[in-house]
Short mmCIF file of C-alpha atoms in Angstrom, two decimals:
data_model
loop_
_atom_site.label_atom_id
_atom_site.label_comp_id
_atom_site.label_asym_id
_atom_site.label_seq_id
_atom_site.Cartn_x
_atom_site.Cartn_y
_atom_site.Cartn_z
CA MET A 1 5.84 79.33 32.83
CA ARG A 2 2.13 79.56 31.88
CA ASN A 3 -0.07 82.61 32.13
CA GLY A 4 -3.08 82.67 29.81
CA ARG A 5 -1.73 83.28 26.33
CA PHE A 6 1.86 83.87 27.46
CA ARG A 7 4.00 80.78 27.90
CA VAL A 8 7.67 79.82 28.14
CA GLU A 9 8.88 76.25 27.65
CA HIS A 10 12.39 74.81 27.46
CA ILE A 11 12.82 73.09 24.08
CA MET A 12 15.87 72.62 21.83
CA GLY A 13 18.07 73.38 24.80
CA MET A 14 16.71 76.91 25.27
CA PRO A 15 13.70 78.83 26.59
CA ILE A 16 11.10 79.56 23.91
CA GLN A 17 8.56 82.27 24.67
CA ILE A 18 5.20 82.73 22.97
CA ASP A 19 3.15 85.84 23.72
CA VAL A 20 -0.29 86.03 22.06
CA ARG A 21 -2.29 89.25 22.40
CA ASP A 22 -5.50 88.06 20.67
CA THR A 23 -7.85 87.76 23.64
CA ALA A 24 -10.47 85.73 21.76
CA LEU A 25 -8.01 82.99 20.83
CA ASP A 26 -8.29 79.67 22.64
CA ALA A 27 -5.15 79.42 24.75
CA ALA A 28 -4.98 75.69 23.91
CA VAL A 29 -3.52 76.63 20.54
CA LEU A 30 -0.25 77.26 22.36
CA ASP A 31 -0.17 73.53 23.10
CA THR A 32 -0.22 72.84 19.36
CA ALA A 33 2.55 75.37 18.69
CA PHE A 34 4.80 73.91 21.39
CA ASP A 35 4.01 70.37 20.20
CA TRP A 36 5.33 71.40 16.79
CA LEU A 37 8.53 72.76 18.34
CA ARG A 38 9.03 69.54 20.30
CA LEU A 39 8.56 67.53 17.09
CA VAL A 40 11.21 69.63 15.36
CA ASP A 41 13.58 69.05 18.27
CA GLN A 42 12.98 65.30 18.19
CA THR A 43 13.54 65.24 14.42
CA PHE A 44 16.50 67.58 14.01
CA SER A 45 18.44 67.61 17.28
CA THR A 46 22.06 66.67 16.72
CA TYR A 47 22.28 66.02 20.48
CA LYS A 48 19.68 63.24 20.41
CA PRO A 49 21.14 60.01 19.01
CA ASP A 50 17.68 58.74 18.04
CA SER A 51 16.68 61.88 16.09
CA GLU A 52 16.14 61.40 12.38
CA ILE A 53 18.93 63.84 11.51
CA SER A 54 21.36 61.90 13.73
CA ARG A 55 20.32 58.58 12.23
CA LEU A 56 20.54 60.05 8.72
CA ALA A 57 24.06 61.29 9.47
CA ARG A 58 25.07 57.78 10.60
CA GLY A 59 23.59 56.22 7.46
CA GLU A 60 20.84 54.38 9.35
CA LEU A 61 18.11 56.18 7.39
CA THR A 62 17.74 57.54 3.90
CA ILE A 63 16.08 60.90 3.28
CA ALA A 64 13.11 59.03 1.80
CA GLU A 65 12.69 57.21 5.12
CA CYS A 66 12.68 60.46 7.13
CA ARG A 67 9.82 62.81 7.76
CA PRO A 68 9.20 65.07 4.72
CA GLU A 69 10.38 68.05 6.76
CA VAL A 70 13.93 66.65 6.67
CA ASP A 71 14.01 66.80 2.88
CA GLU A 72 12.43 70.26 2.99
CA VAL A 73 15.07 71.60 5.36
CA LEU A 74 18.05 70.01 3.61
CA THR A 75 16.83 71.22 0.22
CA ARG A 76 16.59 74.78 1.54
CA CYS A 77 20.03 74.41 3.14
CA ALA A 78 21.48 73.46 -0.25
CA GLN A 79 19.91 76.56 -1.80
CA LEU A 80 21.29 78.74 1.00
CA ARG A 81 24.77 77.33 0.52
CA VAL A 82 24.69 78.66 -3.05
CA GLU A 83 23.14 81.99 -2.01
CA THR A 84 25.87 82.58 0.59
CA ALA A 85 28.86 81.44 -1.50
CA GLY A 86 29.29 78.45 0.78
CA TYR A 87 29.39 80.37 4.07
CA PHE A 88 26.19 78.67 5.15
CA SER A 89 26.85 74.94 5.19
CA VAL A 90 25.25 71.96 6.91
CA ARG A 91 28.73 70.45 7.12
CA ALA A 92 30.70 73.49 8.28
CA ALA A 93 32.18 71.48 11.16
CA GLY A 94 32.30 68.20 9.23
CA GLU A 95 29.16 66.52 10.55
CA LEU A 96 25.65 66.94 9.18
CA ASP A 97 24.10 69.81 11.14
CA PRO A 98 21.33 72.02 9.70
CA SER A 99 20.89 73.88 13.00
CA GLY A 100 21.75 77.21 11.35
CA LEU A 101 18.41 77.06 9.55
CA VAL A 102 16.32 74.79 11.76
CA LYS A 103 15.73 77.09 14.73
CA GLY A 104 14.42 79.98 12.63
CA TRP A 105 12.50 77.58 10.39
CA ALA A 106 10.92 75.96 13.46
CA VAL A 107 9.85 79.32 14.87
CA GLY A 108 8.34 80.15 11.50
CA GLY A 109 6.37 76.91 11.62
CA ALA A 110 5.08 77.74 15.09
CA ALA A 111 3.98 81.13 13.78
CA ASP A 112 2.10 79.38 10.97
CA VAL A 113 0.32 77.20 13.55
CA LEU A 114 -0.80 80.26 15.49
CA HIS A 115 -1.90 82.11 12.37
CA ALA A 116 -3.91 79.11 11.14
CA ALA A 117 -5.75 79.12 14.48
CA GLY A 118 -6.67 82.79 14.09
CA ALA A 119 -3.87 84.55 15.96
CA ARG A 120 -2.84 87.84 14.36
CA ASN A 121 -0.95 89.62 17.14
CA PHE A 122 1.85 87.61 18.74
CA SER A 123 5.57 87.23 19.25
CA ILE A 124 7.73 84.13 19.43
CA ASN A 125 11.24 84.40 20.85
CA ALA A 126 13.60 81.42 20.74
CA ALA A 127 16.85 82.74 22.20
CA GLY A 128 17.61 85.19 19.42
CA ASP A 129 15.31 83.90 16.70
CA VAL A 130 12.19 86.04 16.81
CA VAL A 131 8.94 86.28 14.88
CA LEU A 132 6.74 89.35 15.37
CA ARG A 133 3.20 89.45 14.02
CA GLY A 134 0.71 92.29 14.26
CA ARG A 135 0.99 94.57 17.28
CA PRO A 136 1.17 94.05 21.06
CA ALA A 137 -1.43 96.82 21.51
CA ASP A 138 -3.06 99.59 19.48
CA GLY A 139 -0.51 102.13 18.32
CA GLU A 140 2.47 100.09 19.52
CA ARG A 141 5.10 97.95 17.86
CA TRP A 142 6.79 94.91 19.33
CA ARG A 143 10.20 95.81 20.81
CA ILE A 144 13.07 93.35 20.93
CA GLY A 145 16.38 93.91 22.68
CA ILE A 146 19.50 92.56 20.96
CA GLN A 147 21.66 91.17 23.75
CA HIS A 148 25.16 92.60 23.97
CA PRO A 149 27.53 89.79 22.91
CA LEU A 150 30.00 90.42 25.73
CA GLN A 151 27.74 91.85 28.45
CA PRO A 152 24.78 89.49 29.03
CA ASP A 153 22.98 91.98 31.28
CA LYS A 154 22.94 94.71 28.62
CA VAL A 155 21.41 95.21 25.19
CA ALA A 156 23.39 96.37 22.18
CA ALA A 157 20.33 97.75 20.40
CA VAL A 158 16.55 97.72 20.52
CA LEU A 159 14.57 96.89 17.39
CA ALA A 160 10.85 97.41 16.89
CA GLY A 161 8.57 96.02 14.22
CA GLU A 162 5.51 94.11 13.12
CA ASP A 163 5.17 91.21 10.68
CA VAL A 164 8.91 90.64 10.61
CA ALA A 165 11.54 88.12 11.73
CA ILE A 166 14.79 88.83 13.56
CA ALA A 167 17.74 86.44 13.93
CA THR A 168 21.09 86.94 15.65
CA SER A 169 24.26 84.88 15.48
CA GLY A 170 27.37 85.54 17.54
CA VAL A 171 29.61 84.76 20.47
CA TYR A 172 26.89 84.29 23.05
CA GLU A 173 26.36 81.42 25.51
CA ARG A 174 27.74 78.79 23.12
CA GLY A 175 30.93 80.74 22.45
CA ALA A 176 32.67 80.32 19.10
CA HIS A 177 30.25 77.74 17.70
CA VAL A 178 30.00 79.18 14.18
CA ILE A 179 32.67 77.88 11.80
CA ASP A 180 33.86 79.36 8.53
CA PRO A 181 33.29 76.37 6.20
CA HIS A 182 36.12 77.51 3.93
CA THR A 183 38.76 77.40 6.67
CA GLY A 184 37.28 75.06 9.27
CA GLU A 185 38.06 77.70 11.91
CA PRO A 186 35.96 80.22 13.85
CA PRO A 187 35.73 83.49 11.89
CA ALA A 188 37.37 86.72 13.01
CA GLY A 189 36.08 90.25 12.91
CA LEU A 190 32.54 90.09 14.33
CA LEU A 191 30.98 89.70 17.76
CA SER A 192 27.43 89.38 16.43
CA ALA A 193 25.32 89.61 13.29
CA THR A 194 21.61 90.38 13.32
CA ILE A 195 19.36 90.01 10.29
CA VAL A 196 15.84 91.46 9.99
CA GLY A 197 13.48 90.34 7.23
CA PRO A 198 10.32 88.49 6.25
CA ASP A 199 11.28 84.82 6.65
CA PRO A 200 12.63 83.55 10.00
CA GLY A 201 14.47 80.52 8.60
CA THR A 202 16.21 82.57 5.94
CA ALA A 203 17.05 85.30 8.45
CA ASP A 204 18.57 82.66 10.74
CA ALA A 205 20.71 81.23 7.93
CA TYR A 206 21.77 84.67 6.71
CA ALA A 207 22.82 85.64 10.25
CA THR A 208 24.91 82.47 10.50
CA ALA A 209 26.50 83.10 7.09
CA THR A 210 27.18 86.76 7.87
CA PHE A 211 28.92 85.85 11.10
CA ALA A 212 30.87 83.05 9.37
CA MET A 213 32.21 85.58 6.86
CA GLY A 214 33.82 87.57 9.65
CA GLU A 215 34.86 91.08 8.70
CA LYS A 216 33.45 90.61 5.18
CA GLY A 217 30.00 89.79 6.55
CA PRO A 218 28.51 93.27 7.12
CA GLU A 219 29.11 94.39 3.52
CA TRP A 220 27.62 91.16 2.14
CA ALA A 221 24.58 91.35 4.41
CA ALA A 222 23.98 95.04 3.64
CA ALA A 223 23.47 94.09 -0.01
CA LEU A 224 20.78 91.47 0.67
CA SER A 225 17.44 92.10 -0.99
CA GLY A 226 14.55 92.41 1.45
CA TYR A 227 16.70 91.91 4.56
CA GLU A 228 18.49 94.40 6.81
CA THR A 229 21.46 93.92 9.11
CA LEU A 230 23.08 95.16 12.29
CA CYS A 231 26.56 93.83 13.02
CA ILE A 232 28.93 94.46 15.93
CA THR A 233 32.63 94.12 15.14
CA THR A 234 35.34 92.95 17.50
CA ASP A 235 36.34 96.61 17.73
CA HIS A 236 32.82 97.33 19.09
CA VAL A 237 31.82 99.26 15.98
CA VAL A 238 28.16 98.90 14.97
CA LEU A 239 27.71 98.45 11.20
CA THR A 240 24.22 98.59 9.73
CA SER A 241 22.44 98.51 6.41
CA PRO A 242 20.60 101.74 5.50
CA GLY A 243 17.13 100.18 5.89
CA ILE A 244 17.68 99.09 9.49
CA ASP A 245 16.76 102.58 10.70
CA ARG A 246 13.04 101.88 10.30
CA PHE A 247 13.38 99.12 12.90
CA ARG A 248 15.97 100.61 15.20
CA VAL A 249 14.87 102.27 18.44
CA SER A 250 18.30 102.67 20.01
#
């Protein structure tokens, strides 16, 4: 859907929405942002057999033969594996799959494209991975609903902010797709984990790791420096870090 500086396109198997509120910005910059997202999909999709990540996994390419972004992403994934005590892993299910970082990282890249073109007030929402910059209007903050993990037509909470990223991992449309790398099984104890912080790729990976930890995840996430969390347990209890209150509307 296209409407001036608001656009939704289906990339990476999901709708991605960009909403730019800077009226002086050339709307064509959205083309560049979506081109970047399509490039990421073509490079990192584990569903495309000709993607570089698929060919790398099959041993048809070396990292040196891939786009430099592949090395960048896999290097960051290795760092995140250490940071999360192994709960974030590109091989959690056995095959090479950096998707737990890539979506948030890609959204962050699209935000960089918009910022470089002069955009200062915009939101990008990629099915749970969100970047908020500036304000939607004077005196207002962007508001994002966190979908209820078991009731798709309801929200579990509403968060509001500016210049922040939000990422959620849980039992949504893809079901139990997050694996505990230490057991090889889906984790138990959580329905969803939301992380709020400055970097969208890191927030995405932290949300994945928190969910993979199961019932241990909320305590680990609450101790993160510079990031806040909101988790929903399988008992429907909402567990939050103290700093989440400055973002939480309901």
